[in-house]
PDB file of N, CA and C in Angstrom:
ATOM      1  N   MET H 107       4.333  17.920   6.000  1.00 46.00           N
ATOM      2  CA  MET H 107       5.692  16.811   6.166  1.00 46.00           C
ATOM      3  C   MET H 107       4.456  15.444   6.739  1.00 46.00           C
ATOM      4  N   ILE H 108       5.102  14.324   6.894  1.00 55.00           N
ATOM      5  CA  ILE H 108       4.436  12.647   6.980  1.00 55.00           C
ATOM      6  C   ILE H 108       4.937  13.008   8.378  1.00 55.00           C
ATOM      7  N   SER H 109       4.076  12.680   9.536  1.00 56.00           N
ATOM      8  CA  SER H 109       4.217  12.000  10.337  1.00 56.00           C
ATOM      9  C   SER H 109       4.901  10.300  10.722  1.00 56.00           C
ATOM     10  N   PRO H 110       6.047  10.794  11.457  1.00 59.00           N
ATOM     11  CA  PRO H 110       7.053   9.453  11.583  1.00 59.00           C
ATOM     12  C   PRO H 110       6.427   8.753  12.831  1.00 59.00           C
ATOM     13  N   ASN H 111       5.110   9.350  13.490  1.00 74.00           N
ATOM     14  CA  ASN H 111       4.601   8.626  14.482  1.00 74.00           C
ATOM     15  C   ASN H 111       3.946   7.199  13.647  1.00 74.00           C
ATOM     16  N   LEU H 112       4.664   6.891  12.860  1.00 79.00           N
ATOM     17  CA  LEU H 112       3.437   5.113  11.941  1.00 79.00           C
ATOM     18  C   LEU H 112       3.916   4.038  12.507  1.00 79.00           C
ATOM     19  N   ALA H 113       3.108   3.186  12.619  1.00 79.00           N
ATOM     20  CA  ALA H 113       3.140   1.843  13.417  1.00 79.00           C
ATOM     21  C   ALA H 113       4.170   0.589  12.899  1.00 79.00           C
ATOM     22  N   HIS H 114       5.111   0.596  13.854  1.00 78.00           N
ATOM     23  CA  HIS H 114       6.215  -0.268  13.264  1.00 78.00           C
ATOM     24  C   HIS H 114       6.016  -2.067  12.302  1.00 78.00           C
ATOM     25  N   PRO H 115       6.423  -1.936  11.669  1.00 78.00           N
ATOM     26  CA  PRO H 115       6.595  -3.288  10.659  1.00 78.00           C
ATOM     27  C   PRO H 115       6.686  -4.506  11.539  1.00 78.00           C
ATOM     28  N   LEU H 116       5.666  -5.057  10.663  1.00 81.00           N
ATOM     29  CA  LEU H 116       5.726  -6.475  11.853  1.00 81.00           C
ATOM     30  C   LEU H 116       6.643  -6.899  11.327  1.00 81.00           C
ATOM     31  N   SER H 117       6.785  -8.315  12.550  1.00 83.00           N
ATOM     32  CA  SER H 117       7.739  -8.915  12.368  1.00 83.00           C
ATOM     33  C   SER H 117       7.065 -10.391  11.720  1.00 83.00           C
ATOM     34  N   SER H 118       7.960 -11.096  10.366  1.00 84.00           N
ATOM     35  CA  SER H 118       7.374 -12.070  10.177  1.00 84.00           C
ATOM     36  C   SER H 118       6.373 -13.732  10.875  1.00 84.00           C
ATOM     37  N   LYS H 119       6.548 -13.180  12.016  1.00 88.00           N
ATOM     38  CA  LYS H 119       5.931 -14.222  12.964  1.00 88.00           C
ATOM     39  C   LYS H 119       4.715 -13.778  13.207  1.00 88.00           C
ATOM     40  N   GLU H 120       4.518 -12.297  13.550  1.00 87.00           N
ATOM     41  CA  GLU H 120       3.376 -10.892  13.548  1.00 87.00           C
ATOM     42  C   GLU H 120       2.843 -11.912  12.237  1.00 87.00           C
ATOM     43  N   LEU H 121       2.822 -11.153  11.296  1.00 85.00           N
ATOM     44  CA  LEU H 121       2.364 -11.102  10.203  1.00 85.00           C
ATOM     45  C   LEU H 121       1.829 -12.826   9.486  1.00 85.00           C
ATOM     46  N   ASN H 122       2.017 -13.669   9.651  1.00 84.00           N
ATOM     47  CA  ASN H 122       2.002 -14.738   9.714  1.00 84.00           C
ATOM     48  C   ASN H 122       0.653 -14.843  10.113  1.00 84.00           C
ATOM     49  N   ILE H 123       0.879 -14.871  11.714  1.00 86.00           N
ATOM     50  CA  ILE H 123      -0.536 -14.987  12.684  1.00 86.00           C
ATOM     51  C   ILE H 123      -1.588 -13.700  12.275  1.00 86.00           C
ATOM     52  N   MET H 124      -1.116 -12.927  11.815  1.00 85.00           N
ATOM     53  CA  MET H 124      -2.231 -11.819  10.847  1.00 85.00           C
ATOM     54  C   MET H 124      -3.149 -12.475   9.789  1.00 85.00           C
ATOM     55  N   LEU H 125      -1.862 -13.274   9.337  1.00 84.00           N
ATOM     56  CA  LEU H 125      -2.816 -13.903   7.734  1.00 84.00           C
ATOM     57  C   LEU H 125      -3.639 -14.689   7.503  1.00 84.00           C
ATOM     58  N   GLN H 126      -3.511 -15.480   9.195  1.00 85.00           N
ATOM     59  CA  GLN H 126      -4.551 -16.522   9.329  1.00 85.00           C
ATOM     60  C   GLN H 126      -5.590 -16.309   9.680  1.00 85.00           C
ATOM     61  N   ASP H 127      -6.249 -14.641   9.904  1.00 84.00           N
ATOM     62  CA  ASP H 127      -7.657 -14.523   9.133  1.00 84.00           C
ATOM     63  C   ASP H 127      -7.406 -13.247   8.746  1.00 84.00           C
ATOM     64  N   VAL H 128      -7.323 -12.165   7.434  1.00 83.00           N
ATOM     65  CA  VAL H 128      -7.332 -11.331   7.258  1.00 83.00           C
ATOM     66  C   VAL H 128      -8.665 -10.392   7.666  1.00 83.00           C
ATOM     67  N   GLU H 129      -9.427 -10.718   7.611  1.00 84.00           N
ATOM     68  CA  GLU H 129     -10.624  -9.814   7.697  1.00 84.00           C
ATOM     69  C   GLU H 129     -10.567  -9.472   9.391  1.00 84.00           C
ATOM     70  N   SER H 130     -10.402 -10.203   9.958  1.00 87.00           N
ATOM     71  CA  SER H 130     -10.403 -10.192  11.823  1.00 87.00           C
ATOM     72  C   SER H 130      -9.623  -8.870  11.785  1.00 87.00           C
ATOM     73  N   ASN H 131      -8.924  -8.888  11.820  1.00 87.00           N
ATOM     74  CA  ASN H 131      -7.004  -8.832  11.069  1.00 87.00           C
ATOM     75  C   ASN H 131      -6.618  -7.253  10.404  1.00 87.00           C
ATOM     76  N   LYS H 132      -8.169  -7.190   9.874  1.00 88.00           N
ATOM     77  CA  LYS H 132      -7.725  -6.004   8.249  1.00 88.00           C
ATOM     78  C   LYS H 132      -7.278  -4.221   9.090  1.00 88.00           C
ATOM     79  N   THR H 133      -7.018  -3.653  10.223  1.00 89.00           N
ATOM     80  CA  THR H 133      -7.162  -2.867  10.651  1.00 89.00           C
ATOM     81  C   THR H 133      -5.908  -2.657  11.433  1.00 89.00           C
ATOM     82  N   LYS H 134      -5.547  -3.675  11.681  1.00 90.00           N
ATOM     83  CA  LYS H 134      -4.145  -3.916  11.884  1.00 90.00           C
ATOM     84  C   LYS H 134      -3.307  -4.071  11.377  1.00 90.00           C
ATOM     85  N   LEU H 135      -3.730  -5.360  10.211  1.00 89.00           N
ATOM     86  CA  LEU H 135      -2.744  -5.033   8.889  1.00 89.00           C
ATOM     87  C   LEU H 135      -2.023  -3.718   8.608  1.00 89.00           C
ATOM     88  N   ILE H 136      -3.175  -2.985   8.204  1.00 90.00           N
ATOM     89  CA  ILE H 136      -3.453  -1.562   7.360  1.00 90.00           C
ATOM     90  C   ILE H 136      -2.393  -0.514   8.508  1.00 90.00           C
ATOM     91  N   GLU H 137      -2.420  -0.271   9.632  1.00 90.00           N
ATOM     92  CA  GLU H 137      -2.221   0.852  10.345  1.00 90.00           C
ATOM     93  C   GLU H 137      -0.174   0.313  10.352  1.00 90.00           C
ATOM     94  N   HIS H 138       0.033  -1.159  10.182  1.00 88.00           N
ATOM     95  CA  HIS H 138       1.446  -1.803  10.434  1.00 88.00           C
ATOM     96  C   HIS H 138       2.009  -1.479   8.993  1.00 88.00           C
ATOM     97  N   SER H 139       1.374  -1.555   7.348  1.00 90.00           N
ATOM     98  CA  SER H 139       1.687  -1.100   6.298  1.00 90.00           C
ATOM     99  C   SER H 139       2.040   0.094   5.376  1.00 90.00           C
ATOM    100  N   LEU H 140       1.387   0.921   6.516  1.00 92.00           N
ATOM    101  CA  LEU H 140       1.258   2.788   6.510  1.00 92.00           C
ATOM    102  C   LEU H 140       2.730   2.919   6.043  1.00 92.00           C
ATOM    103  N   ARG H 141       3.707   2.168   7.179  1.00 90.00           N
ATOM    104  CA  ARG H 141       4.651   2.827   6.540  1.00 90.00           C
ATOM    105  C   ARG H 141       5.385   1.716   5.170  1.00 90.00           C
ATOM    106  N   TYR H 142       5.213   0.891   4.886  1.00 90.00           N
ATOM    107  CA  TYR H 142       5.144   0.153   3.312  1.00 90.00           C
ATOM    108  C   TYR H 142       4.125   1.439   2.456  1.00 90.00           C
ATOM    109  N   VAL H 143       4.050   1.693   2.989  1.00 94.00           N
ATOM    110  CA  VAL H 143       2.741   2.378   1.214  1.00 94.00           C
ATOM    111  C   VAL H 143       4.080   3.334   1.093  1.00 94.00           C
ATOM    112  N   VAL H 144       3.785   4.180   2.252  1.00 94.00           N
ATOM    113  CA  VAL H 144       4.722   5.520   2.186  1.00 94.00           C
ATOM    114  C   VAL H 144       6.058   5.682   1.533  1.00 94.00           C
ATOM    115  N   TRP H 145       6.382   4.897   1.656  1.00 93.00           N
ATOM    116  CA  TRP H 145       8.040   3.967   1.228  1.00 93.00           C
ATOM    117  C   TRP H 145       7.706   3.859  -0.343  1.00 93.00           C
ATOM    118  N   VAL H 146       6.278   2.974  -0.861  1.00 94.00           N
ATOM    119  CA  VAL H 146       6.323   2.821  -2.389  1.00 94.00           C
ATOM    120  C   VAL H 146       5.915   4.192  -2.839  1.00 94.00           C
ATOM    121  N   ALA H 147       4.898   4.910  -1.989  1.00 95.00           N
ATOM    122  CA  ALA H 147       4.783   6.490  -2.524  1.00 95.00           C
ATOM    123  C   ALA H 147       5.596   7.104  -2.609  1.00 95.00           C
ATOM    124  N   SER H 148       6.928   7.120  -2.079  1.00 94.00           N
ATOM    125  CA  SER H 148       7.503   8.536  -2.041  1.00 94.00           C
ATOM    126  C   SER H 148       8.483   8.520  -3.328  1.00 94.00           C
ATOM    127  N   LYS H 149       8.507   7.275  -4.267  1.00 95.00           N
ATOM    128  CA  LYS H 149       8.886   6.650  -5.143  1.00 95.00           C
ATOM    129  C   LYS H 149       7.881   7.336  -6.651  1.00 95.00           C
ATOM    130  N   TYR H 150       7.188   7.596  -5.980  1.00 95.00           N
ATOM    131  CA  TYR H 150       6.304   8.645  -6.853  1.00 95.00           C
ATOM    132  C   TYR H 150       5.952  10.385  -6.675  1.00 95.00           C
ATOM    133  N   GLU H 151       6.637  10.691  -5.763  1.00 93.00           N
ATOM    134  CA  GLU H 151       6.908  12.041  -5.283  1.00 93.00           C
ATOM    135  C   GLU H 151       6.647  12.908  -6.229  1.00 93.00           C
ATOM    136  N   LYS H 152       8.056  13.083  -7.228  1.00 94.00           N
ATOM    137  CA  LYS H 152       7.846  13.703  -8.588  1.00 94.00           C
ATOM    138  C   LYS H 152       6.989  14.152  -9.353  1.00 94.00           C
ATOM    139  N   TYR H 153       6.142  13.729  -9.541  1.00 91.00           N
ATOM    140  CA  TYR H 153       4.448  13.585 -10.087  1.00 91.00           C
ATOM    141  C   TYR H 153       3.891  14.078  -9.174  1.00 91.00           C
ATOM    142  N   GLU H 154       3.622  13.941  -8.528  1.00 91.00           N
ATOM    143  CA  GLU H 154       2.331  14.227  -8.139  1.00 91.00           C
ATOM    144  C   GLU H 154       2.820  14.432  -6.313  1.00 91.00           C
ATOM    145  N   ASP H 155       1.906  15.102  -5.538  1.00 93.00           N
ATOM    146  CA  ASP H 155       1.795  15.165  -4.238  1.00 93.00           C
ATOM    147  C   ASP H 155       1.696  13.960  -3.200  1.00 93.00           C
ATOM    148  N   ILE H 156       2.963  14.285  -2.466  1.00 94.00           N
ATOM    149  CA  ILE H 156       2.933  12.876  -1.494  1.00 94.00           C
ATOM    150  C   ILE H 156       1.645  12.504  -1.070  1.00 94.00           C
ATOM    151  N   GLU H 157       1.338  13.760  -0.681  1.00 94.00           N
ATOM    152  CA  GLU H 157      -0.480  13.127   0.537  1.00 94.00           C
ATOM    153  C   GLU H 157      -1.225  12.175  -0.525  1.00 94.00           C
ATOM    154  N   ASP H 158      -1.926  13.246  -1.461  1.00 95.00           N
ATOM    155  CA  ASP H 158      -2.099  11.892  -2.585  1.00 95.00           C
ATOM    156  C   ASP H 158      -1.634  11.051  -2.598  1.00 95.00           C
ATOM    157  N   LEU H 159      -0.624  10.711  -2.668  1.00 96.00           N
ATOM    158  CA  LEU H 159      -0.111   9.880  -3.698  1.00 96.00           C
ATOM    159  C   LEU H 159      -0.329   8.107  -3.052  1.00 96.00           C
ATOM    160  N   ILE H 160      -0.121   9.147  -1.157  1.00 95.00           N
ATOM    161  CA  ILE H 160      -0.116   8.662   0.058  1.00 95.00           C
ATOM    162  C   ILE H 160      -2.365   7.518   0.453  1.00 95.00           C
ATOM    163  N   GLN H 161      -2.618   8.742  -0.311  1.00 95.00           N
ATOM    164  CA  GLN H 161      -4.251   8.088  -0.276  1.00 95.00           C
ATOM    165  C   GLN H 161      -4.501   7.344  -1.276  1.00 95.00           C
ATOM    166  N   ILE H 162      -4.130   7.132  -2.220  1.00 97.00           N
ATOM    167  CA  ILE H 162      -4.260   6.408  -3.164  1.00 97.00           C
ATOM    168  C   ILE H 162      -3.329   5.331  -3.157  1.00 97.00           C
ATOM    169  N   GLY H 163      -2.215   5.419  -2.375  1.00 96.00           N
ATOM    170  CA  GLY H 163      -1.291   3.666  -2.073  1.00 96.00           C
ATOM    171  C   GLY H 163      -2.481   3.411  -0.890  1.00 96.00           C
ATOM    172  N   CYS H 164      -3.335   4.136  -0.222  1.00 95.00           N
ATOM    173  CA  CYS H 164      -4.057   3.515   0.852  1.00 95.00           C
ATOM    174  C   CYS H 164      -4.677   2.483   0.189  1.00 95.00           C
ATOM    175  N   ILE H 165      -5.823   3.324  -1.173  1.00 96.00           N
ATOM    176  CA  ILE H 165      -6.579   2.174  -1.601  1.00 96.00           C
ATOM    177  C   ILE H 165      -6.092   1.113  -2.028  1.00 96.00           C
ATOM    178  N   GLY H 166      -5.112   1.283  -2.906  1.00 96.00           N
ATOM    179  CA  GLY H 166      -4.233   0.098  -3.118  1.00 96.00           C
ATOM    180  C   GLY H 166      -4.053  -1.313  -2.177  1.00 96.00           C
ATOM    181  N   LEU H 167      -3.872  -0.510  -1.381  1.00 94.00           N
ATOM    182  CA  LEU H 167      -2.747  -1.485  -0.020  1.00 94.00           C
ATOM    183  C   LEU H 167      -4.293  -2.427   0.454  1.00 94.00           C
ATOM    184  N   ILE H 168      -5.733  -1.211   0.459  1.00 93.00           N
ATOM    185  CA  ILE H 168      -7.083  -1.902   0.919  1.00 93.00           C
ATOM    186  C   ILE H 168      -7.103  -3.284   0.583  1.00 93.00           C
ATOM    187  N   ILE H 169      -7.479  -2.663  -1.163  1.00 93.00           N
ATOM    188  CA  ILE H 169      -7.689  -4.140  -2.230  1.00 93.00           C
ATOM    189  C   ILE H 169      -7.149  -4.974  -2.370  1.00 93.00           C
ATOM    190  N   ALA H 170      -5.894  -4.865  -1.762  1.00 92.00           N
ATOM    191  CA  ALA H 170      -5.041  -5.858  -1.370  1.00 92.00           C
ATOM    192  C   ALA H 170      -4.872  -6.713  -0.721  1.00 92.00           C
ATOM    193  N   LEU H 171      -5.656  -6.732   0.628  1.00 89.00           N
ATOM    194  CA  LEU H 171      -6.418  -6.980   1.967  1.00 89.00           C
ATOM    195  C   LEU H 171      -7.044  -7.542   1.417  1.00 89.00           C
ATOM    196  N   HIS H 172      -8.425  -6.851   0.286  1.00 88.00           N
ATOM    197  CA  HIS H 172      -9.130  -7.785   0.362  1.00 88.00           C
ATOM    198  C   HIS H 172      -8.841  -9.078  -0.326  1.00 88.00           C
ATOM    199  N   ASN H 173      -8.167  -8.895  -1.563  1.00 86.00           N
ATOM    200  CA  ASN H 173      -7.673  -9.990  -2.098  1.00 86.00           C
ATOM    201  C   ASN H 173      -6.454 -11.134  -1.939  1.00 86.00           C
ATOM    202  N   MET H 174      -6.117 -10.950  -0.662  1.00 80.00           N
ATOM    203  CA  MET H 174      -5.557 -12.348   0.346  1.00 80.00           C
ATOM    204  C   MET H 174      -5.385 -13.430  -0.007  1.00 80.00           C
ATOM    205  N   GLU H 175      -6.283 -13.208   0.026  1.00 75.00           N
ATOM    206  CA  GLU H 175      -6.349 -15.190   0.482  1.00 75.00           C
ATOM    207  C   GLU H 175      -5.585 -16.193  -1.040  1.00 75.00           C
ATOM    208  N   GLY H 176      -4.902 -17.393   0.444  1.00 73.00           N
ATOM    209  CA  GLY H 176      -3.889 -18.052  -0.121  1.00 73.00           C
ATOM    210  C   GLY H 176      -2.488 -17.711   0.021  1.00 73.00           C
ATOM    211  N   ILE H 177      -2.271 -16.033  -0.242  1.00 76.00           N
ATOM    212  CA  ILE H 177      -1.228 -15.468   0.209  1.00 76.00           C
ATOM    213  C   ILE H 177      -0.243 -15.870   1.174  1.00 76.00           C
ATOM    214  N   GLY H 178       0.265 -16.098   1.027  1.00 77.00           N
ATOM    215  CA  GLY H 178       1.264 -16.158   2.146  1.00 77.00           C
ATOM    216  C   GLY H 178       2.222 -14.775   3.326  1.00 77.00           C
ATOM    217  N   PHE H 179       2.705 -15.106   3.853  1.00 77.00           N
ATOM    218  CA  PHE H 179       3.596 -13.876   4.584  1.00 77.00           C
ATOM    219  C   PHE H 179       4.856 -13.283   3.657  1.00 77.00           C
ATOM    220  N   GLU H 180       5.833 -14.488   3.127  1.00 79.00           N
ATOM    221  CA  GLU H 180       6.315 -14.646   2.186  1.00 79.00           C
ATOM    222  C   GLU H 180       6.139 -13.783   0.581  1.00 79.00           C
ATOM    223  N   GLN H 181       4.792 -14.146   0.973  1.00 87.00           N
ATOM    224  CA  GLN H 181       4.539 -12.559  -0.050  1.00 87.00           C
ATOM    225  C   GLN H 181       3.995 -11.797  -0.578  1.00 87.00           C
ATOM    226  N   TYR H 182       3.723 -11.986   1.074  1.00 87.00           N
ATOM    227  CA  TYR H 182       2.650 -10.465   1.526  1.00 87.00           C
ATOM    228  C   TYR H 182       3.164  -9.102   1.211  1.00 87.00           C
ATOM    229  N   TYR H 183       4.375  -8.755   1.568  1.00 86.00           N
ATOM    230  CA  TYR H 183       4.778  -7.653   0.826  1.00 86.00           C
ATOM    231  C   TYR H 183       4.516  -7.151  -0.438  1.00 86.00           C
ATOM    232  N   TYR H 184       5.079  -8.111  -1.550  1.00 90.00           N
ATOM    233  CA  TYR H 184       5.488  -8.398  -2.609  1.00 90.00           C
ATOM    234  C   TYR H 184       4.309  -8.321  -3.289  1.00 90.00           C
ATOM    235  N   HIS H 185       2.841  -8.695  -2.799  1.00 91.00           N
ATOM    236  CA  HIS H 185       1.643  -8.338  -3.588  1.00 91.00           C
ATOM    237  C   HIS H 185       0.981  -7.120  -3.047  1.00 91.00           C
ATOM    238  N   VAL H 186       1.481  -6.961  -1.639  1.00 91.00           N
ATOM    239  CA  VAL H 186       0.683  -5.334  -1.135  1.00 91.00           C
ATOM    240  C   VAL H 186       1.860  -4.555  -1.964  1.00 91.00           C
ATOM    241  N   LYS H 187       2.570  -4.322  -2.185  1.00 92.00           N
ATOM    242  CA  LYS H 187       3.513  -3.169  -2.991  1.00 92.00           C
ATOM    243  C   LYS H 187       2.787  -3.458  -4.822  1.00 92.00           C
ATOM    244  N   GLU H 188       2.647  -4.587  -5.737  1.00 94.00           N
ATOM    245  CA  GLU H 188       2.222  -4.669  -6.707  1.00 94.00           C
ATOM    246  C   GLU H 188       0.962  -4.349  -6.839  1.00 94.00           C
ATOM    247  N   TYR H 189      -0.149  -3.853  -5.336  1.00 95.00           N
ATOM    248  CA  TYR H 189      -1.610  -3.022  -5.904  1.00 95.00           C
ATOM    249  C   TYR H 189      -1.006  -1.683  -5.611  1.00 95.00           C
ATOM    250  N   VAL H 190       0.114  -1.744  -4.213  1.00 96.00           N
ATOM    251  CA  VAL H 190      -0.305  -0.020  -3.816  1.00 96.00           C
ATOM    252  C   VAL H 190       0.055   0.891  -5.384  1.00 96.00           C
ATOM    253  N   ARG H 191       1.087   0.231  -5.717  1.00 96.00           N
ATOM    254  CA  ARG H 191       1.960   0.718  -7.243  1.00 96.00           C
ATOM    255  C   ARG H 191       1.057   0.385  -7.926  1.00 96.00           C
ATOM    256  N   CYS H 192       0.711  -0.272  -8.511  1.00 96.00           N
ATOM    257  CA  CYS H 192      -0.527   0.085  -9.409  1.00 96.00           C
ATOM    258  C   CYS H 192      -1.790   0.904  -8.792  1.00 96.00           C
ATOM    259  N   GLU H 193      -2.195   1.296  -8.299  1.00 97.00           N
ATOM    260  CA  GLU H 193      -2.745   2.223  -7.839  1.00 97.00           C
ATOM    261  C   GLU H 193      -2.241   3.744  -8.542  1.00 97.00           C
ATOM    262  N   ILE H 194      -0.929   3.725  -7.905  1.00 97.00           N
ATOM    263  CA  ILE H 194      -0.756   4.702  -7.494  1.00 97.00           C
ATOM    264  C   ILE H 194      -0.065   5.618  -8.982  1.00 97.00           C
ATOM    265  N   GLU H 195       0.162   4.222 -10.259  1.00 96.00           N
ATOM    266  CA  GLU H 195       0.767   4.736 -11.382  1.00 96.00           C
ATOM    267  C   GLU H 195      -1.102   5.576 -12.061  1.00 96.00           C
ATOM    268  N   ARG H 196      -1.166   4.090 -12.123  1.00 96.00           N
ATOM    269  CA  ARG H 196      -3.050   4.795 -12.406  1.00 96.00           C
ATOM    270  C   ARG H 196      -3.937   5.792 -11.911  1.00 96.00           C
ATOM    271  N   TYR H 197      -3.132   6.720 -11.320  1.00 96.00           N
ATOM    272  CA  TYR H 197      -3.815   7.792 -10.355  1.00 96.00           C
ATOM    273  C   TYR H 197      -2.774   9.109 -11.162  1.00 96.00           C
ATOM    274  N   ILE H 198      -1.286   8.830 -11.335  1.00 95.00           N
ATOM    275  CA  ILE H 198      -1.263   9.745 -12.126  1.00 95.00           C
ATOM    276  C   ILE H 198      -1.319   9.648 -13.251  1.00 95.00           C
ATOM    277  N   GLU H 199      -1.687   8.147 -14.338  1.00 95.00           N
ATOM    278  CA  GLU H 199      -1.273   8.692 -15.840  1.00 95.00           C
ATOM    279  C   GLU H 199      -3.087   9.151 -15.901  1.00 95.00           C
ATOM    280  N   ASN H 200      -4.227   9.199 -14.713  1.00 94.00           N
ATOM    281  CA  ASN H 200      -5.383  10.446 -15.434  1.00 94.00           C
ATOM    282  C   ASN H 200      -5.436  11.189 -14.668  1.00 94.00           C
ATOM    283  N   LYS H 201      -4.419  11.311 -13.953  1.00 91.00           N
ATOM    284  CA  LYS H 201      -3.824  12.618 -14.019  1.00 91.00           C
ATOM    285  C   LYS H 201      -3.498  14.036 -15.104  1.00 91.00           C
ATOM    286  N   GLU H 202      -2.365  13.505 -15.478  1.00 89.00           N
ATOM    287  CA  GLU H 202      -1.673  13.356 -16.752  1.00 89.00           C
ATOM    288  C   GLU H 202      -2.992  13.239 -17.879  1.00 89.00           C
ATOM    289  N   ARG H 203      -3.817  12.354 -17.950  1.00 89.00           N
ATOM    290  CA  ARG H 203      -4.578  12.128 -19.179  1.00 89.00           C
ATOM    291  C   ARG H 203      -5.329  14.069 -19.111  1.00 89.00           C
ATOM    292  N   GLN H 204      -6.216  14.546 -18.244  1.00 88.00           N
ATOM    293  CA  GLN H 204      -7.169  14.970 -17.806  1.00 88.00           C
ATOM    294  C   GLN H 204      -6.394  16.342 -17.920  1.00 88.00           C
ATOM    295  N   LYS H 205      -5.034  16.147 -18.388  1.00 83.00           N
ATOM    296  CA  LYS H 205      -4.057  17.507 -18.099  1.00 83.00           C
ATOM    297  C   LYS H 205      -4.370  18.386 -20.115  1.00 83.00           C
ATOM    298  N   THR H 206      -3.891  16.919 -20.631  1.00 82.00           N
ATOM    299  CA  THR H 206      -4.041  17.204 -21.801  1.00 82.00           C
ATOM    300  C   THR H 206      -5.906  17.045 -22.409  1.00 82.00           C
ATOM    301  N   LYS H 207      -6.228  16.972 -21.869  1.00 70.00           N
ATOM    302  CA  LYS H 207      -7.884  17.366 -22.469  1.00 70.00           C
ATOM    303  C   LYS H 207      -7.873  18.758 -23.033  1.00 70.00           C
TER     304      LYS H 207
END
């Protein structure tokens, strides 16, 4: 079972402040975005174990934060969602490919 003790989502003001310097706030951004990763991963739960999907989603989150230059807080969650979703879908496709070999 996933721990319900995830950090609260950031307000738009808090997020805007953290996005001013993503590199130094990366850890806090990851902690506060984990709830969002769990939400995205839960949409793919019927394909794979949720814990694996969350781990893969965290990789997508880290990649998204690495590529945040020029992204404002209005686009933050859309940007993160796309990276998390793409990593999860790539993982599921690779697992399916391995099963057919």
